[in-house]
XYZ file of C-alpha atoms in Angstrom:
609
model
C 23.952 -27.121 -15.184
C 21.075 -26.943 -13.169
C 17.747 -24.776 -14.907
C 17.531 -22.042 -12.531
C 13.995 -21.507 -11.036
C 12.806 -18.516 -8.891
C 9.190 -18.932 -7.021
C 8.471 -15.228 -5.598
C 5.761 -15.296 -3.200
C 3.985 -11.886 -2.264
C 2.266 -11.116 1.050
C 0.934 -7.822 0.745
C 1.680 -5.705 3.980
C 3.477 -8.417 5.889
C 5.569 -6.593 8.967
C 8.543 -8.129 11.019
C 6.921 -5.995 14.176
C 3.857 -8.799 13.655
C 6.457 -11.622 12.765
C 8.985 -11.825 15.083
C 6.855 -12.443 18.030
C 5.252 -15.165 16.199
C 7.869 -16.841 14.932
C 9.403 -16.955 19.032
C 6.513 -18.301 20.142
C 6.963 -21.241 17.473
C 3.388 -19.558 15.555
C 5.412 -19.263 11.987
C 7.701 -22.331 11.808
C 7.385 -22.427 7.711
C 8.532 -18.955 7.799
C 10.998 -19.343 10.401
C 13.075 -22.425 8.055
C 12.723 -20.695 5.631
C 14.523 -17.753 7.270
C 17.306 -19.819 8.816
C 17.976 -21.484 5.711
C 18.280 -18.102 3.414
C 18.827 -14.085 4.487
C 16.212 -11.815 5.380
C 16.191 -8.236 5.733
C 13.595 -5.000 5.600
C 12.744 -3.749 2.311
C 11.626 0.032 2.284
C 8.864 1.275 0.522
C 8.205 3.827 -1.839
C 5.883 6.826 -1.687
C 2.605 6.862 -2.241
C 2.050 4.331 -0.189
C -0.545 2.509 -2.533
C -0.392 -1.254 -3.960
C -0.555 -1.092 -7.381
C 1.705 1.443 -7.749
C 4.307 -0.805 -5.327
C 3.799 -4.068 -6.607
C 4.104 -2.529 -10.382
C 7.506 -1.039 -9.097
C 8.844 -4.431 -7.604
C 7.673 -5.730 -11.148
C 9.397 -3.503 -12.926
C 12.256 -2.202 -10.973
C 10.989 1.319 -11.930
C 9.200 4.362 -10.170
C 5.490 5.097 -10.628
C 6.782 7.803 -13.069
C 8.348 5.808 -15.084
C 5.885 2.651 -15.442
C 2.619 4.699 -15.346
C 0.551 3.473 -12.689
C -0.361 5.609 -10.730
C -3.297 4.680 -8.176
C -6.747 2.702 -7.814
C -8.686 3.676 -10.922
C -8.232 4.863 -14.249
C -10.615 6.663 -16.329
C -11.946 3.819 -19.145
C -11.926 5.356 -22.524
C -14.272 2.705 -23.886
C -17.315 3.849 -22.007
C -16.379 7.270 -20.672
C -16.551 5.807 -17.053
C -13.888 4.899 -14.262
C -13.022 1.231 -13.706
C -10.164 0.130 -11.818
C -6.857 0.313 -12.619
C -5.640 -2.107 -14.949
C -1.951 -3.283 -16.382
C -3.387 -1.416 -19.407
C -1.720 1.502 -18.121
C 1.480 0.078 -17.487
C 4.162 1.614 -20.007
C 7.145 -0.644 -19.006
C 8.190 -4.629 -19.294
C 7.515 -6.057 -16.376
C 9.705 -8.892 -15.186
C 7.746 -12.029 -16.901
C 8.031 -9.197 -20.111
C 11.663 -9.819 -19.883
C 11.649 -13.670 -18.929
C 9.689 -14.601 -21.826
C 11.720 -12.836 -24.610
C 14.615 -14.433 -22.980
C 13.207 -18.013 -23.489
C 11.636 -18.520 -20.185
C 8.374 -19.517 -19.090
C 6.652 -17.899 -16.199
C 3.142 -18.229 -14.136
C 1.838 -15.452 -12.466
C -0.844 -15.378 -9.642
C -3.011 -12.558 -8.557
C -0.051 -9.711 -8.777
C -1.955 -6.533 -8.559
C -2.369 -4.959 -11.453
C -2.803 -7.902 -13.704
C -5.533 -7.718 -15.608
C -6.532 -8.043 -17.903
C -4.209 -11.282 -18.521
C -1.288 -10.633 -20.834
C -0.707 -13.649 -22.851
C 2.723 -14.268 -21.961
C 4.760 -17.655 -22.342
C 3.077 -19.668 -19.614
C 0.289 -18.752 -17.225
C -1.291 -15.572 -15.768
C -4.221 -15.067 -13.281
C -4.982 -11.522 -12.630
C -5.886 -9.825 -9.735
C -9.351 -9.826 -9.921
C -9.619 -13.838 -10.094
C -10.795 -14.319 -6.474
C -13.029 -11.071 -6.341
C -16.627 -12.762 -5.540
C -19.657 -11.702 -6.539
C -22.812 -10.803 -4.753
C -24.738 -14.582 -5.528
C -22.679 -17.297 -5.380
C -24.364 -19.225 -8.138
C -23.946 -16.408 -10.250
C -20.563 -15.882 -10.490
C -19.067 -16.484 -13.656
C -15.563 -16.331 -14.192
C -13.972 -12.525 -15.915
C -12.496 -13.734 -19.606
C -10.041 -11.186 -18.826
C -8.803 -12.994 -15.491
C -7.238 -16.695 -17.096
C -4.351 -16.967 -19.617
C -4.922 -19.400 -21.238
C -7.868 -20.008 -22.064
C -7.463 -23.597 -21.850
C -7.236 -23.066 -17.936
C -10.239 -20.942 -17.816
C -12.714 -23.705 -16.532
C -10.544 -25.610 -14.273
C -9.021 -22.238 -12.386
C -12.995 -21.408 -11.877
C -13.630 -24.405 -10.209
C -10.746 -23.452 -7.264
C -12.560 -20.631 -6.297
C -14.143 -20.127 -3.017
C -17.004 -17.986 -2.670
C -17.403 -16.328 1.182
C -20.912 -18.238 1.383
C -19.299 -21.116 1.222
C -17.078 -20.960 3.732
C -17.764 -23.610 6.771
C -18.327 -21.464 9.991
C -15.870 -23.437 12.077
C -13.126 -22.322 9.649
C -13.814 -18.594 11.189
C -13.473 -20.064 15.012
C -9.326 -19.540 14.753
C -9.228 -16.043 14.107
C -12.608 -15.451 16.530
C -13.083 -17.988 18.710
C -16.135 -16.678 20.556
C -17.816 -16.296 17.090
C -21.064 -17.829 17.210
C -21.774 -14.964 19.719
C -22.196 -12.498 16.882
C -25.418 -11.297 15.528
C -24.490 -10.859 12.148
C -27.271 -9.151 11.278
C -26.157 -6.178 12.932
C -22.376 -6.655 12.542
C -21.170 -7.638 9.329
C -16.940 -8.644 9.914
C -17.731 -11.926 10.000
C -18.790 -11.460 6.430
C -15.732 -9.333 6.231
C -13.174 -11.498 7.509
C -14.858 -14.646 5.574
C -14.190 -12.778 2.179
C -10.870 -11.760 3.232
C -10.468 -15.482 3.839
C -11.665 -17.382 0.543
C -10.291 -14.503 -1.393
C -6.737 -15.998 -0.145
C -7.897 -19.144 -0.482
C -8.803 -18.993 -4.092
C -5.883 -17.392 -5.135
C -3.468 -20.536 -3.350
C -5.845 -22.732 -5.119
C -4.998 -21.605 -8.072
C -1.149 -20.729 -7.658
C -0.904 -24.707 -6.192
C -2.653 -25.889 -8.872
C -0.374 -24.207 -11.276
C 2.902 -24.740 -9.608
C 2.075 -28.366 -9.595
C 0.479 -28.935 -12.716
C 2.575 -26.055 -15.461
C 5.711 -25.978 -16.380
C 7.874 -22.902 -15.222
C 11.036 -20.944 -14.759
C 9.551 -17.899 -12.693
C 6.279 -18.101 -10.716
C 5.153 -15.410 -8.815
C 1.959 -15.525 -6.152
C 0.439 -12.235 -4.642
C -1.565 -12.836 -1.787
C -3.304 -9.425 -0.456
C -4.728 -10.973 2.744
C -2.539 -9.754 5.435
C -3.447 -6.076 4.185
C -7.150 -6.604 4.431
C -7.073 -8.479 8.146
C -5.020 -4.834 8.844
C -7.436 -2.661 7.642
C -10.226 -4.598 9.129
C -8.758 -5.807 12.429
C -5.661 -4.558 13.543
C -7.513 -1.471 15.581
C -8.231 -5.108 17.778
C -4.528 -6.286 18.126
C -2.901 -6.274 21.358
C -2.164 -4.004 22.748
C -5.838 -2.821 23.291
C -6.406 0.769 21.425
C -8.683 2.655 24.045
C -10.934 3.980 20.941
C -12.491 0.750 20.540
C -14.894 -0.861 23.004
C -13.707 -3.827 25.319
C -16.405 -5.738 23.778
C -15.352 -5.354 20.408
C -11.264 -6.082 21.155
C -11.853 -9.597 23.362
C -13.837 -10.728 20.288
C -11.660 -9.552 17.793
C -7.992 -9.589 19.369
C -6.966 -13.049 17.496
C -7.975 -11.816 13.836
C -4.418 -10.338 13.324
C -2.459 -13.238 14.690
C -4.525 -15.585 12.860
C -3.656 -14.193 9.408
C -0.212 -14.382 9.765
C -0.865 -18.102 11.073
C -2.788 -18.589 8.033
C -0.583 -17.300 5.352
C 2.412 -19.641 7.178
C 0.027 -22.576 6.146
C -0.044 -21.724 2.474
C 3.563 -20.669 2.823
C 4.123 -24.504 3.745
C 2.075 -26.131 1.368
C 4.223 -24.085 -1.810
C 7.580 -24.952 0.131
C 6.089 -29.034 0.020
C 5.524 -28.517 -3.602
C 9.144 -27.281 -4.822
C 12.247 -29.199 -5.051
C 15.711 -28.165 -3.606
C 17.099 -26.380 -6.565
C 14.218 -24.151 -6.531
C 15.110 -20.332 -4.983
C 12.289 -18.217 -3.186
C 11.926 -15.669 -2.572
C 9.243 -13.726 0.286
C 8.767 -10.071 -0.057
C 6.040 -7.058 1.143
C 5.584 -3.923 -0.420
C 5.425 -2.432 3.082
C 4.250 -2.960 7.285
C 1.157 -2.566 9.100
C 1.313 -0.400 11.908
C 0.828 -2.785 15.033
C 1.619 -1.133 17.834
C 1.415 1.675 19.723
C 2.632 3.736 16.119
C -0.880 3.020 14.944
C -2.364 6.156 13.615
C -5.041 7.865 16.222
C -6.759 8.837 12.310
C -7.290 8.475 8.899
C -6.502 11.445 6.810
C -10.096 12.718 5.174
C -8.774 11.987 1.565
C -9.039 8.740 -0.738
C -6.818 6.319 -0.229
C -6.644 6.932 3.686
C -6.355 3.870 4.567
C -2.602 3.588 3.572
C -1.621 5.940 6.534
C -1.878 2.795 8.652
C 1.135 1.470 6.276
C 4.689 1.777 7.931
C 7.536 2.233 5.126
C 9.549 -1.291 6.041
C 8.090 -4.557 4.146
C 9.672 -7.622 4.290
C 12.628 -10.100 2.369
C 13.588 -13.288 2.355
C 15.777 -14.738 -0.368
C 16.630 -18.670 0.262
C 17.832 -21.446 -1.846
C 20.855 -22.409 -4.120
C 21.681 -19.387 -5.640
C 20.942 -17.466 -2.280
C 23.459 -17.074 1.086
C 22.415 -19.906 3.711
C 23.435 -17.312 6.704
C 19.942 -17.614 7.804
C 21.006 -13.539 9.174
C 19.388 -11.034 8.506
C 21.632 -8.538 5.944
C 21.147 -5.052 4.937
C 18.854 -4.693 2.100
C 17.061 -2.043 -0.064
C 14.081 -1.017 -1.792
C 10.593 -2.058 -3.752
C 13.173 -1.021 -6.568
C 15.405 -3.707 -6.417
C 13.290 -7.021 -6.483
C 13.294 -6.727 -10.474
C 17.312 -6.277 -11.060
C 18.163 -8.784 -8.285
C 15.877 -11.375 -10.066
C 17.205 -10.653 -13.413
C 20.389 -11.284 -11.864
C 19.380 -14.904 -10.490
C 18.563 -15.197 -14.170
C 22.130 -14.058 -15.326
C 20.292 -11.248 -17.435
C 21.606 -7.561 -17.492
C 19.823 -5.187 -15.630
C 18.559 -2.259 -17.521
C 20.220 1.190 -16.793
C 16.674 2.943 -16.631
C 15.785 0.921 -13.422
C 15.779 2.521 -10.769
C 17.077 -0.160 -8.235
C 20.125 -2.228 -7.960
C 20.847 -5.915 -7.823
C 20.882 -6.896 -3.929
C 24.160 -8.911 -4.259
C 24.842 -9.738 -0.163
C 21.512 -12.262 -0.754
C 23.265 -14.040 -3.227
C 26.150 -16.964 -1.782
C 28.580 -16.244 -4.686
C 29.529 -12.705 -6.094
C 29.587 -12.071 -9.900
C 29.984 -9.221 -12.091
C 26.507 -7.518 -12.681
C 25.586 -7.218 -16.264
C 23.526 -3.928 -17.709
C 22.083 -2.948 -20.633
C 21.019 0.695 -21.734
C 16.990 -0.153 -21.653
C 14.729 -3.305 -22.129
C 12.027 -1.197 -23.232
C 14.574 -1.400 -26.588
C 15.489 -4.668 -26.741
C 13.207 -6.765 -29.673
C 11.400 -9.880 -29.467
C 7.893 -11.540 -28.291
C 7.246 -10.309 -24.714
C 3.924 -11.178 -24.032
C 2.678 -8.405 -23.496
C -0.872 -6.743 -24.945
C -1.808 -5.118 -28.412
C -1.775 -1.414 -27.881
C -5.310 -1.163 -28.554
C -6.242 -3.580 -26.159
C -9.080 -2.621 -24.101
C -11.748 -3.830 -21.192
C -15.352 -5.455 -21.128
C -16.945 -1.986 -19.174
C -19.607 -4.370 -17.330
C -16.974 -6.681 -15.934
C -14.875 -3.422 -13.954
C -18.146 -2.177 -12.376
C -17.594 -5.333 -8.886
C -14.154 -4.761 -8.616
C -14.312 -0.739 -8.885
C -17.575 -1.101 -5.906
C -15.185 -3.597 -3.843
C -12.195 -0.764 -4.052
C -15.196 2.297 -2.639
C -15.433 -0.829 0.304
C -12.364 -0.942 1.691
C -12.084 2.732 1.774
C -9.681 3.427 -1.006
C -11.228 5.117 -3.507
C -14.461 7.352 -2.639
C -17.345 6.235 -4.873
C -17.490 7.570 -8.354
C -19.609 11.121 -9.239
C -22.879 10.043 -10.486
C -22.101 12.537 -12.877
C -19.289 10.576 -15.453
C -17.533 13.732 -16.499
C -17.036 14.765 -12.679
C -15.851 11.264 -11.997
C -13.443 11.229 -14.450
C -11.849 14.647 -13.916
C -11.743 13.332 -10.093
C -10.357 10.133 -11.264
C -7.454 11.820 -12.834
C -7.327 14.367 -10.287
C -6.513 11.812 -7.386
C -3.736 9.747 -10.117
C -2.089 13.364 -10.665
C -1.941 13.817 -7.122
C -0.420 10.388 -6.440
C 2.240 10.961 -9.329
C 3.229 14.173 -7.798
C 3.975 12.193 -4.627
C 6.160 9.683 -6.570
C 8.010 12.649 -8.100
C 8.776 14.105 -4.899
C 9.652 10.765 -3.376
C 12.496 10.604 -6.137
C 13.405 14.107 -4.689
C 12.554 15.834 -8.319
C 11.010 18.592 -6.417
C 10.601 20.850 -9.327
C 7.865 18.158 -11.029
C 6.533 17.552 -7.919
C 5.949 21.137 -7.325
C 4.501 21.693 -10.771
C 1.577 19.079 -10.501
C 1.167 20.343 -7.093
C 0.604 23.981 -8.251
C -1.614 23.101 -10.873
C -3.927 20.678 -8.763
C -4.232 23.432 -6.116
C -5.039 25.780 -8.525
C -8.431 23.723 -9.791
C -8.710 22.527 -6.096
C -8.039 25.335 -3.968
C -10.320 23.787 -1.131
C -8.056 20.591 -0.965
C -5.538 21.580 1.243
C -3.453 18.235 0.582
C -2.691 19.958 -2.806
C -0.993 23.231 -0.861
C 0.823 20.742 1.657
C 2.098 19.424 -0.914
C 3.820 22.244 -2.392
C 5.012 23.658 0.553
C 6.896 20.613 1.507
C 8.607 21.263 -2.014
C 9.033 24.627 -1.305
C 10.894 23.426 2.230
C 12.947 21.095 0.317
C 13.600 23.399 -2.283
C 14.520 26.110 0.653
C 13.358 29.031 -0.682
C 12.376 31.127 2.340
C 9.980 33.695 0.563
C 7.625 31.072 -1.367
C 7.451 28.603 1.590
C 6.510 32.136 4.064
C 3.714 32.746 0.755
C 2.640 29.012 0.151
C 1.818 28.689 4.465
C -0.080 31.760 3.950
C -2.480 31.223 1.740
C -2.706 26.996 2.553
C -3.584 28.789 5.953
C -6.127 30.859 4.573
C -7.756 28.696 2.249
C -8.193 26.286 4.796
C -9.875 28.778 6.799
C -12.201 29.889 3.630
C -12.841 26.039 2.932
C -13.955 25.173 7.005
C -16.576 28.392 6.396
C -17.779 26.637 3.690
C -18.003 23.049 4.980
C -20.088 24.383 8.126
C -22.113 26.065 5.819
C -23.363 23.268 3.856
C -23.569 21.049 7.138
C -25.943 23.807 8.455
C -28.067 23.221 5.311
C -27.515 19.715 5.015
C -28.939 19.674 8.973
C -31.595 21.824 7.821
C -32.899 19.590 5.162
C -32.957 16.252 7.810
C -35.192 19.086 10.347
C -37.536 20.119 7.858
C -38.057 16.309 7.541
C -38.374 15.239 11.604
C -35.012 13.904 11.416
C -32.001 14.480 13.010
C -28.204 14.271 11.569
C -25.679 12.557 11.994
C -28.094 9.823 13.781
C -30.449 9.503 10.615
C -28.689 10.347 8.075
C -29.724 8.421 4.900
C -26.443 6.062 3.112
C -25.871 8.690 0.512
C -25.312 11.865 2.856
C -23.197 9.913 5.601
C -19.953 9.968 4.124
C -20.417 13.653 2.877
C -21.400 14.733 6.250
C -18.012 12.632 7.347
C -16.152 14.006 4.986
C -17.723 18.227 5.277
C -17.343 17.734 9.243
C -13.048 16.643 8.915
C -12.658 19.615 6.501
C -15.095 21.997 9.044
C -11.900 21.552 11.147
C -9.242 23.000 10.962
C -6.079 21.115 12.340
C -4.401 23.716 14.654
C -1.471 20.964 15.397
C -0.568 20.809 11.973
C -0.918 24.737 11.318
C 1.500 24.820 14.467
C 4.138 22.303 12.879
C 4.031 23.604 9.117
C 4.552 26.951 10.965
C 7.552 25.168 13.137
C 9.083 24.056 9.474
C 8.785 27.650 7.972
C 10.214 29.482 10.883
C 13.471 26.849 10.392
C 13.705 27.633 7.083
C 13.586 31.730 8.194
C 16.164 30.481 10.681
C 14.280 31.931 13.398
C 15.598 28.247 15.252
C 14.458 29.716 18.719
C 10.844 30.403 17.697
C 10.291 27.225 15.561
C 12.092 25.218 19.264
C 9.272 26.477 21.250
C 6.402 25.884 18.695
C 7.913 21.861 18.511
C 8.057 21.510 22.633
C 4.226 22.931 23.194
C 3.249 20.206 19.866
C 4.959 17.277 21.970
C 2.492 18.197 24.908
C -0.998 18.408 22.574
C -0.507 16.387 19.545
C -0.234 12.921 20.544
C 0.426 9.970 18.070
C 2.700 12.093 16.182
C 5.922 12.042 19.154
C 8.442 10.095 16.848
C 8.900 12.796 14.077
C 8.568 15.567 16.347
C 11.248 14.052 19.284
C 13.218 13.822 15.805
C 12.625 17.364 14.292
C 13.771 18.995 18.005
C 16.971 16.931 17.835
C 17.360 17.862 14.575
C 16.915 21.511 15.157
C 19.121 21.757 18.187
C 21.859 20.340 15.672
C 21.218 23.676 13.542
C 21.507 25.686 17.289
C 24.862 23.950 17.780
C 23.113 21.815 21.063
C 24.863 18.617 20.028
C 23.975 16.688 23.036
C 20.547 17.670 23.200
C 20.293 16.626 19.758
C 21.418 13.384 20.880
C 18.868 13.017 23.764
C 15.660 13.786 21.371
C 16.950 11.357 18.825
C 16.970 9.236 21.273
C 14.007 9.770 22.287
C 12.726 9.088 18.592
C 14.066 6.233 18.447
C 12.734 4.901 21.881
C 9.410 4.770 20.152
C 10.483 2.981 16.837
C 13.797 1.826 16.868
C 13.645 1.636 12.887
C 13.169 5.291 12.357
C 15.902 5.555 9.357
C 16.242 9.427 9.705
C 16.610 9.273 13.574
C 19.559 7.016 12.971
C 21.366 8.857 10.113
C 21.332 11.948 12.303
């Protein structure tokens, strides 16, 4: 019998809505056999939309709840600091956990959260491998980021530093870019660390695949999700909020990525044999079209409103169907149980996904067992004291503030930290309520508005569980006093702008066009809060007159929105159709679902409606 071998390749982001189009114009042809010889499908996402918490879930086939990460950064007890979030914090076995007390042998590339490196059966190179640092000739390898340590040397040696990057390699994604000054704009810079970030990372994942012995090998690459939050605002078609200038230099960026990661997808599918299965998967989409978000919501992690809930899956080779069609598939949740299944290993009863069995060319009886957590034996996973190097977090946590999903850390430690565990409570409320547990969800919630009456995220929060929870006379209270705390917090945010634009006066200076580094983002930040957004009082009022049944009121509060709240037409062409359902208007429920799905033909709750 044939050793069964899995290599899982992760592409962080990746979006059929950017794919498709490439793949017909002959752009993708590595992903395109690879399709036609194997199934592919969406995979759904989870909520929060945040990596680590995703990719720890397709790791573990659990929620956030359950395997205890929970966002960015984590508090570091060894210094009374923050630092980012690290596997550390992870409370369940992760799928190499289970491989190597089952007698396999497994390599693992880059998967986000992985460091530090557990010392598992085989080889592990954690997510911050790649990260450069500021000098390129000062850049010595993390201990913390090779397993073993016999690799440690060799694996630094792959890496690329952006520096080093030959300028012509940039001309693909931006032709024209010798034009640049890049002393004024810096995404060339940008793009060239996005680039030999990647780079490293398939250095090192070849090298391995090649070179190690394995059963299960698993390769994160987080490129297409930086090239989004960098460049997409530049993809056809052209966003009128950024400057013709700007989008005939940038348009290609986008299309190049995708290009790029089909290159390193054909040099892995060179280096495996036929009895190998892979398997291609995102944690979620990108937003490339005409759904991208006209803003960022003014709270960390922001960025991940440009996400869209559908990743991707592929699943070819000999264990796998050879349709090459695409088949209805799941969740994040159920990577982990349909892998254990390639494996012929029970899946553990405390997942939370399921074994996606139409991939698979034969059908055969799922195994389970109560837990893994219980089962005994050498899982390669760390010491429960194990802790961090504090100097080696302080890059990574500075590169996190950079891409705008985490806000830099209170000068003050003990603010930082409460902060810190602030934003992870918040995030684990979300995952609660994504599992519909509404009554956790509404607990955190209650208690993080309490401390934080000011954040109104905290109060949105809870009212959506008091809507789910339908409960007419807490949802009419909870819209009450989000509405006048937001008020009370606006008061207060011009307030401290006046004084802030005092300050910059008394000094012959003039905000926002000289503000210094350190008061730009609070000004930002005190002028979105200063504002009080009047479309989404409107629609929070829509939801609460539905739940009073007052169906007539809440009908005309949802037709004036679709006139003055553009961007957000898809759930509210939904919401009327599905509000004319509770009015008994069946067919004009059917013309405003319609209408919803017009705009995004994979809106889920359009369809089930």
């Amino acid at each position: 019998m044939t050793q069964k071998r899995l290599l899982l390749i992760g592409w962080d982001a990746a979006d059929w809505r950017m794919i498709r189009p490439l793949i017909d114009q002959g752009k993708m042809p590595n992903l395109q056999k690879l399709m036609q010889g194997g199934v592919w499908g969406n995979l759904h996402t989870l909520n929060p939309v945040l990596s680590p918490m995703l990719w720890t879930s397709i790791a573990t086939g659990k929620r956030p709840y359950k395997h205890g990460i929970y966002g960015f950064a984590e508090p570091d007890p060894a210094n009374n600091s923050i630092r980012p979030i690290t596997n550390l914090s992870r409370k369940s076995k992760a799928i190499w956990n289970i491989l190597n007390q089952s007698g396999k042998q497994s390599n693992v590339v880059g998967w986000w959260p992985s460091d530090p490196v557990e010392p598992i059966n085989g080889v592990m190179v954690s997510n911050l491998f790649q990260s450069p640092s500021a000098n390129p000739d000062k850049w010595p390898l993390r201990k913390t980021s090779v397993h073993p340590e016999r690799l440690h040397q060799p694996l630094a040696e792959m890496r690329l530093h952006p520096t080093q990057l030959d300028g012509e390699a940039l001309l693909p994604f931006v032709p024209r870019a010798a034009e640049i000054d890049q002393e004024k704009d810096k995404r060339l810079l940008s793009l060239a660390k996005i680039i030999t970030e990647n780079a490293s990372i398939h250095a090192a994942g070849t090298g391995i695949l090649q070179l190690e012995p394995w059963d299960f090998m698993a390769i994160y690459y987080d490129g297409i999700d930086h090239f989004g939050h960098g460049f997409m605002k530049y993809h056809p078609p052209m966003d009128p909020r950024v400057s013709v200038e700007d989008f005939e230099l940038y348009k290609g960026v986008m299309e190049g990525g995708y290009r790029f990661h089909d290159m390193m997808l054909g040099t892995l599918l060179q280096l495996i044999d036929a009895d190998t299965n892979v398997m291609l998967i995102s944690d979620h989409g990108f937003h490339p079209d005409h759904l991208r978000p006209q803003f960022l919501p003014n709270a960390p992690a922001g960025p991940a409103a440009e996400h869209r809930e559908y990743g991707i899956f592929v699943a070819s080779g000999p264990d796998f169907a050879t349709s090459g069609e695409q088949i209805h598939t799941g969740t994040l949740l159920d990577i982990a149980p349909t892998i254990l299944h390639l494996f012929n290993l029970p899946v553990g009863n405390d997942m939370d996904g399921k074994v996606l069995e139409k991939a698979f060319s034969e059908e055969r009886p799922i195994q389970s067992i109560d837990s893994w957590e219980a089962v005994d034996g050498e899982t390669g996973q760390h010491p429960p004291n194990a802790q961090l190097d504090p100097h080696e977090s302080e890059a990574a946590l500075q590169q996190l503030v950079d891409l705008g999903y985490i806000d830099a850390p209170n000068a003050d430690r003990t603010i930082a930290i409460k902060e810190t565990i602030r934003e992870l409570d918040y995030n684990l409320a979300q995952s609660y309520m994504d599992a519909r547990d509404y009554l956790k969800t509404r607990e955190i919630a209650s208690k993080l508005w309490e401390q934080w009456p000011d954040e109104s995220r905290f109060g949105l929060l809870k009212l959506n569980c008091d809507l789910a929870i339908q409960n007419p006379i807490t949802i009419r209270s909870t819209y009450d006093l989000l509405i006048e705390r937001s008020k009370i917090a606006a008061k207060e945010a011009l307030q401290k702008i006046a004084a802030l634009e005092k300050d910059y006066t008394e000094k012959g200076k003039k905000v926002p066009d000289d503000l210094e580094e350190k008061d730009r983002k609070k000004f930002r930040k005190l002028s979105q809060k200063a504002k009080v957004d009047q479309a989404g009082v409107r629609y929070y009022l829509a939801q609460v007159l539905i739940a009073e049944k007052a169906y007539d009121q809440a009908d005309k509060v949802l037709r004036q929105l679709v006139k003055t709240w553009p961007g957000r037409q898809r759930g509210l062409f939904r919401r009327i159709g599905e509000l004319a359902l509770l009015r008994n208007q069946p067919k004009e429920a059917i013309e405003w679902l319609e209408k919803s799905l017009e705009l995004d033909p994979d809106h889920a709750i359009a369809h089930l409606h």
